[in-house]
Tab-separated table of N, CA and C in Angstrom:
chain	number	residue	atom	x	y	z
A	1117	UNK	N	0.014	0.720	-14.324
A	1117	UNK	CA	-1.341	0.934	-13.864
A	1117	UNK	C	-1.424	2.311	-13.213
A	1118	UNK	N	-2.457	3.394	-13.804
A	1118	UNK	CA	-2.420	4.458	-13.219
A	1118	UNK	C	-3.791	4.936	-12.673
A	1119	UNK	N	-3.925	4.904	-11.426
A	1119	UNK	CA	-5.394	5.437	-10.683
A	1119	UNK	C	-5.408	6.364	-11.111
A	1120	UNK	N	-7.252	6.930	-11.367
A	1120	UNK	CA	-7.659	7.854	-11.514
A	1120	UNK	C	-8.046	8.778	-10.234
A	1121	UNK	N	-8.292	10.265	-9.871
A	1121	UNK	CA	-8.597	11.154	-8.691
A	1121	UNK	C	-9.873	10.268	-8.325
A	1122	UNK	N	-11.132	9.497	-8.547
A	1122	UNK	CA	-12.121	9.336	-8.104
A	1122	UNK	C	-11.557	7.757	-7.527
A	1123	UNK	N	-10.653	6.863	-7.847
A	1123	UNK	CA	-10.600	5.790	-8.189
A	1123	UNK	C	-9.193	5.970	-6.464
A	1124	UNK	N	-8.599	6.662	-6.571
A	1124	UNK	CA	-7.844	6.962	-5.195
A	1124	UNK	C	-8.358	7.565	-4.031
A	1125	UNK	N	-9.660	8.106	-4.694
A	1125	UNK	CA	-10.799	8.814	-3.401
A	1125	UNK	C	-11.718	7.529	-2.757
A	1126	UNK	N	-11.949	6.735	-3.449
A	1126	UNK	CA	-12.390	5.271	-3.037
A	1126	UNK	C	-11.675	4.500	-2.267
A	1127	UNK	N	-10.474	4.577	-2.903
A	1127	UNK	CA	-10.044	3.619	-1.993
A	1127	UNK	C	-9.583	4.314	-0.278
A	1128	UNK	N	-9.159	5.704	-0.412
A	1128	UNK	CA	-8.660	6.212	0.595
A	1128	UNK	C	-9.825	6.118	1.627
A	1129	UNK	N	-10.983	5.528	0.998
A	1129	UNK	CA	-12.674	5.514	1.795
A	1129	UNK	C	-12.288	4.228	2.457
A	1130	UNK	N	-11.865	3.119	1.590
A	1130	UNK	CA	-11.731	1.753	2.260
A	1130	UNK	C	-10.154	1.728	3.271
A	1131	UNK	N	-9.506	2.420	3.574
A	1131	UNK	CA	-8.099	2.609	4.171
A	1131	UNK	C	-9.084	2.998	5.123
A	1132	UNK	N	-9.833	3.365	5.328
A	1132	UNK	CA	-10.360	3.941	6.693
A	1132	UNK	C	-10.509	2.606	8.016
A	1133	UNK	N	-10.973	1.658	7.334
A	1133	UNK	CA	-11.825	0.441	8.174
A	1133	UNK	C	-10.355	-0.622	8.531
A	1134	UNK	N	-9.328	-0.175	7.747
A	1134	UNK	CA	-8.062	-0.911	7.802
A	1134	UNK	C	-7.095	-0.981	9.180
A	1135	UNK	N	-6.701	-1.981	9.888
A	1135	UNK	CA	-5.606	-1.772	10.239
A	1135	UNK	C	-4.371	-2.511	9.519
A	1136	UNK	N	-3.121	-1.276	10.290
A	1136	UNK	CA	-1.721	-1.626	9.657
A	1136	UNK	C	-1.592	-3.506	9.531
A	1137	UNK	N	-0.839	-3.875	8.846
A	1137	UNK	CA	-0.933	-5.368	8.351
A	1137	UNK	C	0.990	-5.751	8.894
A	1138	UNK	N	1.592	-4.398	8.015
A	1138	UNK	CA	3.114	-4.407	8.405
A	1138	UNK	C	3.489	-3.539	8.969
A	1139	UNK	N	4.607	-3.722	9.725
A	1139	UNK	CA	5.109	-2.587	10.893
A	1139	UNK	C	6.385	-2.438	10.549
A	1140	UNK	N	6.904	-1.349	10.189
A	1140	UNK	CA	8.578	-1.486	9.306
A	1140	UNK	C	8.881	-0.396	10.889
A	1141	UNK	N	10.458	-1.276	11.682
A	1141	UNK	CA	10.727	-0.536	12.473
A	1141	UNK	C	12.334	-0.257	12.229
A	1142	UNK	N	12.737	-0.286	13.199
A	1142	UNK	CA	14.544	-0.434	13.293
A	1142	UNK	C	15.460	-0.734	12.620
A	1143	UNK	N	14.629	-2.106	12.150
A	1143	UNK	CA	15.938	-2.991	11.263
A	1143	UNK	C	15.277	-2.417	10.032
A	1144	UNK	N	14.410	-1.682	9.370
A	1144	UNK	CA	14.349	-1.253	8.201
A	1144	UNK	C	13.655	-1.977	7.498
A	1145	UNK	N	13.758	-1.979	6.211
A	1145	UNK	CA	12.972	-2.985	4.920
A	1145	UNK	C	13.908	-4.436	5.084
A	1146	UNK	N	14.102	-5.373	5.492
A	1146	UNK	CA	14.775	-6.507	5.132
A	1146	UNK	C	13.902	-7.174	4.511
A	1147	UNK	N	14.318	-7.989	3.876
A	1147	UNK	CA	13.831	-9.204	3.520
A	1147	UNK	C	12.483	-10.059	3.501
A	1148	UNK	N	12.359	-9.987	4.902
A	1148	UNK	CA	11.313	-11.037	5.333
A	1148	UNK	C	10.566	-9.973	5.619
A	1149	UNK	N	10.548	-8.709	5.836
A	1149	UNK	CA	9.760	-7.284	5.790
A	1149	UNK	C	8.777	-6.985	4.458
A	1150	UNK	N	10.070	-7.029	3.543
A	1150	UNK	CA	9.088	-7.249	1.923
A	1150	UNK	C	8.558	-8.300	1.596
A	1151	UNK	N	9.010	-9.145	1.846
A	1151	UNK	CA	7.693	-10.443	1.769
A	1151	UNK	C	6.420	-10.424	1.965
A	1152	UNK	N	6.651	-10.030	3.386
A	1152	UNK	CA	5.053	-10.097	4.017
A	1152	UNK	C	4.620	-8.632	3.372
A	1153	UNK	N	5.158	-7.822	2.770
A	1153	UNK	CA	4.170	-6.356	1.834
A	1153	UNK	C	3.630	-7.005	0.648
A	1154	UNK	N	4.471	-8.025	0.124
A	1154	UNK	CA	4.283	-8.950	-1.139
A	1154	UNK	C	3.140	-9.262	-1.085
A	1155	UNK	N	3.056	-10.724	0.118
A	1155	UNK	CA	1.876	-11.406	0.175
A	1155	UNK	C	0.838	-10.493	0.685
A	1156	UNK	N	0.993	-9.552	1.560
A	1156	UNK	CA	-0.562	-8.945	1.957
A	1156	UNK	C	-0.972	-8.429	1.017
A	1157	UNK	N	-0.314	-7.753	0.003
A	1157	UNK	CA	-0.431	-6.740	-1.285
A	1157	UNK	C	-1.256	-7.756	-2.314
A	1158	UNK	N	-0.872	-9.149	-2.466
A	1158	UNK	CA	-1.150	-10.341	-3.028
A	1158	UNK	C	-2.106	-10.669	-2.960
A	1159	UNK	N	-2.696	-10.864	-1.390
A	1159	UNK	CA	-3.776	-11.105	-1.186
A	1159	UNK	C	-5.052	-10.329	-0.646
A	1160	UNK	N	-4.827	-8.939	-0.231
A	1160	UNK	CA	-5.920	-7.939	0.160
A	1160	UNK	C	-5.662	-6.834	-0.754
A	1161	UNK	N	-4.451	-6.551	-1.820
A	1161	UNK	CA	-4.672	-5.138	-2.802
A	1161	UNK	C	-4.222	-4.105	-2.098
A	1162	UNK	N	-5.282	-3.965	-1.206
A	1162	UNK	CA	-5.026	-2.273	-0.611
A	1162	UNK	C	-4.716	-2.826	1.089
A	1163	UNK	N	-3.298	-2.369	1.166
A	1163	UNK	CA	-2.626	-2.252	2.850
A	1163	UNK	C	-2.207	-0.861	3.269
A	1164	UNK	N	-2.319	-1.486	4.701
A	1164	UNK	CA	-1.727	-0.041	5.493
A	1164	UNK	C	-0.328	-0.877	5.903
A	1165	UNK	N	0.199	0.102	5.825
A	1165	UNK	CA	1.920	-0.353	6.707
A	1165	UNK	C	2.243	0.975	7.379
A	1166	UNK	N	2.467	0.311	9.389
A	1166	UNK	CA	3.038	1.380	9.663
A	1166	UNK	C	4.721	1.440	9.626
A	1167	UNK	N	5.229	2.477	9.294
A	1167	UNK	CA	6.309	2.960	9.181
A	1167	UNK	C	6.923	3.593	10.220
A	1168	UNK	N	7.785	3.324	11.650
A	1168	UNK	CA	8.357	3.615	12.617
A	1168	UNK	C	9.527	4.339	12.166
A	1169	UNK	N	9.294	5.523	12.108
A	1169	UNK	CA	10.905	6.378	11.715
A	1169	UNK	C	11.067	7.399	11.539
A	1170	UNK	N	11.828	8.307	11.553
A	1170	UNK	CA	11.899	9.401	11.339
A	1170	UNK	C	10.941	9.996	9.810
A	1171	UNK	N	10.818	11.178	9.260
A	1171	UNK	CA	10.497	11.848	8.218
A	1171	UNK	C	11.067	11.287	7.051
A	1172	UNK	N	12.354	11.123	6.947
A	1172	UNK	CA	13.580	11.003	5.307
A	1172	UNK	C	13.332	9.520	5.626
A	1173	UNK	N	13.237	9.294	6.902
A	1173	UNK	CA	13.290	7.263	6.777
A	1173	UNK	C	12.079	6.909	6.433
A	1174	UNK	N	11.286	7.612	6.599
A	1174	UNK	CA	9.573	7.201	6.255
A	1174	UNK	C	9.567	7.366	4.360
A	1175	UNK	N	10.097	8.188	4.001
A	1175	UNK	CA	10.083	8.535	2.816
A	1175	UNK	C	11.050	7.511	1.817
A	1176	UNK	N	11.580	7.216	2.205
A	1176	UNK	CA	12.994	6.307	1.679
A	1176	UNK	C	12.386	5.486	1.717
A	1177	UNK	N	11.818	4.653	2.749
A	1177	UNK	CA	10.734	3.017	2.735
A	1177	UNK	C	9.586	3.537	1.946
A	1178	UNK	N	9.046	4.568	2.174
A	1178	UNK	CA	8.389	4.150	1.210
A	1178	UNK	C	8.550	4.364	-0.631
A	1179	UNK	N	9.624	5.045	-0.862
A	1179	UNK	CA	9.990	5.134	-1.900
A	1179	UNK	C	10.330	3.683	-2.205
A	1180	UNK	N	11.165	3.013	-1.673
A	1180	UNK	CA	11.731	1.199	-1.948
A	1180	UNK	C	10.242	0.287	-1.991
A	1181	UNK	N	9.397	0.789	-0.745
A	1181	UNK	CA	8.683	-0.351	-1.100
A	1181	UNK	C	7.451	-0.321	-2.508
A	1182	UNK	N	7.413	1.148	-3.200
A	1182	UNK	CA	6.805	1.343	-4.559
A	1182	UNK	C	7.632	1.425	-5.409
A	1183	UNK	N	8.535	1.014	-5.166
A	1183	UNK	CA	10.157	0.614	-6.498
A	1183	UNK	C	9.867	-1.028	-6.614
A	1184	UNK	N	9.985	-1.288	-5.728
A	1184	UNK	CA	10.222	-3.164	-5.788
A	1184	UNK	C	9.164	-3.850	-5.602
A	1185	UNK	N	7.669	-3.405	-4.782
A	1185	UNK	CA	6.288	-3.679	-5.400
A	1185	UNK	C	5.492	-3.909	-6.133
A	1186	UNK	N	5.878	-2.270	-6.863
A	1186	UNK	CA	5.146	-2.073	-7.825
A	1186	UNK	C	3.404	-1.642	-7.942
A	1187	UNK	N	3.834	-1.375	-6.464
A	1187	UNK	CA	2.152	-0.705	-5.805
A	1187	UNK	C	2.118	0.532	-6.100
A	1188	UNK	N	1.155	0.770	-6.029
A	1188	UNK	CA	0.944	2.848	-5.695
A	1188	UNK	C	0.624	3.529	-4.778
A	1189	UNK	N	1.068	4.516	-3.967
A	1189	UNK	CA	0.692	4.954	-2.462
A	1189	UNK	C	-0.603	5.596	-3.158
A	1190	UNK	N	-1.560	5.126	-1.702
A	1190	UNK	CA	-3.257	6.041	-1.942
A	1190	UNK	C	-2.891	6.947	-1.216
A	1191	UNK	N	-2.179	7.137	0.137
A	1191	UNK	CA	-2.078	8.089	1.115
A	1191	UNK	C	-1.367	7.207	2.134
A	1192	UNK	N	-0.604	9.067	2.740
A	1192	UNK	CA	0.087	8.543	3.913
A	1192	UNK	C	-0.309	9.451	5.104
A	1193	UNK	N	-0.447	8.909	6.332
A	1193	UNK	CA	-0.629	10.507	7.021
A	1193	UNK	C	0.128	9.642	8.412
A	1194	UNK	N	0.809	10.799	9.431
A	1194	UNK	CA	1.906	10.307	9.787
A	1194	UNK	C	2.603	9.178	9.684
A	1195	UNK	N	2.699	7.927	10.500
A	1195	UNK	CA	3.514	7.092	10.379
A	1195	UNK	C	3.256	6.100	9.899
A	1196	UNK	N	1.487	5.936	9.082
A	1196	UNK	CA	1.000	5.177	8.534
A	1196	UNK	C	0.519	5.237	6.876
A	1197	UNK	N	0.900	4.759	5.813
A	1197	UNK	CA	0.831	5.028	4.659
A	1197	UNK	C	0.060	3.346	4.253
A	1198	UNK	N	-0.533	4.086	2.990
A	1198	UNK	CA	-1.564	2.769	2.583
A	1198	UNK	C	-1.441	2.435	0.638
A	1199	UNK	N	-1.371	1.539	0.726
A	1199	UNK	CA	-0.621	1.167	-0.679
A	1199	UNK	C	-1.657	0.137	-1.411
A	1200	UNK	N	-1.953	0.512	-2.755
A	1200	UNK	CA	-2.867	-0.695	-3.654
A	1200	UNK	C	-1.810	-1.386	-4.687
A	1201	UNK	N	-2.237	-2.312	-5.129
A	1201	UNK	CA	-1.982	-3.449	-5.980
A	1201	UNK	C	-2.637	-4.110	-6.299
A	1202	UNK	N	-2.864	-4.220	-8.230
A	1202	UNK	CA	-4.248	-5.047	-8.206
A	1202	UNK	C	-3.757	-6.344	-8.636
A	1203	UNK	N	-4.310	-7.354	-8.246
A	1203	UNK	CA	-3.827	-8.947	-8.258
A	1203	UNK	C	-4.721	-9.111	-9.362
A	1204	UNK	N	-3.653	-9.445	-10.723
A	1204	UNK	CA	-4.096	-9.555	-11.958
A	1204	UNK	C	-5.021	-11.057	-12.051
A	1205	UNK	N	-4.663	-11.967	-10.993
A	1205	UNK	CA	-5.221	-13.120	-11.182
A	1205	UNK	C	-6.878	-13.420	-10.211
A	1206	UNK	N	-6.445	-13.151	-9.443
A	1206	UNK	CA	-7.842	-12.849	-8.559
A	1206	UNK	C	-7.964	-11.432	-8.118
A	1207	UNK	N	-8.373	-10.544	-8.763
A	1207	UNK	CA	-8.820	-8.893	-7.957
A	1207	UNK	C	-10.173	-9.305	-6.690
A	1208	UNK	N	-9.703	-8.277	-5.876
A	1208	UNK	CA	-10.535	-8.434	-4.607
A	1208	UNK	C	-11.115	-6.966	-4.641
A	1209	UNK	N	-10.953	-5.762	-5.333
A	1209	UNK	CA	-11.211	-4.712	-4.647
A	1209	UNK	C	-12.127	-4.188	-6.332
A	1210	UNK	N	-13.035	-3.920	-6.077
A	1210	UNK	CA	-13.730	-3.873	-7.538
A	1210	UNK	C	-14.083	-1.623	-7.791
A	1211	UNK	N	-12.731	-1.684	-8.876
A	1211	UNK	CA	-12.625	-0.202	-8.299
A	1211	UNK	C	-13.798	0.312	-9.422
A	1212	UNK	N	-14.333	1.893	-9.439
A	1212	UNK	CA	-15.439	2.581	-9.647
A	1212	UNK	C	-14.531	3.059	-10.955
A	1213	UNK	N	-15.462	2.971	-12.257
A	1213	UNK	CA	-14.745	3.614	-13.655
A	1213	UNK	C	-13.785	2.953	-14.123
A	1214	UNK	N	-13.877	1.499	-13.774
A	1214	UNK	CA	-12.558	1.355	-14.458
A	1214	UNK	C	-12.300	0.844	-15.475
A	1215	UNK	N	-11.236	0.714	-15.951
A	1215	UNK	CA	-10.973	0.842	-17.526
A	1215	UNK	C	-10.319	-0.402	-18.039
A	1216	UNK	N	-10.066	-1.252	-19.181
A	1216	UNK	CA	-9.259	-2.033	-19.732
A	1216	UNK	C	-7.740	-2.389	-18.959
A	1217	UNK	N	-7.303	-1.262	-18.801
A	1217	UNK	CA	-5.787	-1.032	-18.084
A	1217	UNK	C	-5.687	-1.604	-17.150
A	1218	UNK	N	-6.734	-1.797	-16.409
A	1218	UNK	CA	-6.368	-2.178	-14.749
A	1218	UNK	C	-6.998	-3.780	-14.622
C-alpha cells in the first residue's frame, strides 16, 4: 500500500487532534509493546507513538515497528512519530483520491 503526497497531507491534518496511544521507553520494543501498536493500528489506522530515546534509538524503533507492522510513517517530529494502517476489514479513516489499492 503506497500513500499518495495529498493522501499523507490529510492524514498529517488528522495526527494533529491525536494523542500518543504508545509510549516506547527503556525496555525498548518488547513484546507486549508491539501488541498494543498492533491492536491500536487495528483499530484506529492512524497512531501516534511516543518514542523515549535517543536519535539512532528513535530511528531503529521506528524502523522495527514499519518492518513487523507493516504501517507507513505519516510523520515524525521529535519524540513523537505517527503511523497509518488500513484495516482491510473494517477501514475507519476514509482517505481523499483513493484508489483500488488501498
Amino acid at each position: 500500500m503506497s500513500l499518495t503526497n495529498s493522501q499523507l497531507r490529510y492524514l498529517r491534518g488528522l495526527t494533529h487532534q491525536l494523542k500518543p496511544v504508545v509510549m516506547v521507553a527503556d525496555k525498548g520494543l518488547s513484546e507486549n509493546v508491539m501488541a498494543e501498536i498492533e491492536t491500536a493500528l487495528d483499530h484506529h489506522e492512524l497512531v501516534k507513538i511516543k518514542l523515549r530515546g535517543d536519535r539512532e534509538t528513535r530511528n531503529s524503533w521506528m524502523s522495527e515497528i514499519l518492518e513487523s507492522s507493516g504501517a507507513q510513517k505519516v510523520q515524525c517530529i521529535g519524540q513523537v512519530a505517527s503511523f497509518f494502517r488500513r484495516n482491510p476489514k473494517k477501514p475507519v479513516i476514509d482517505l481523499p483520491g483513493k484508489s483500488t489499492g488501498i
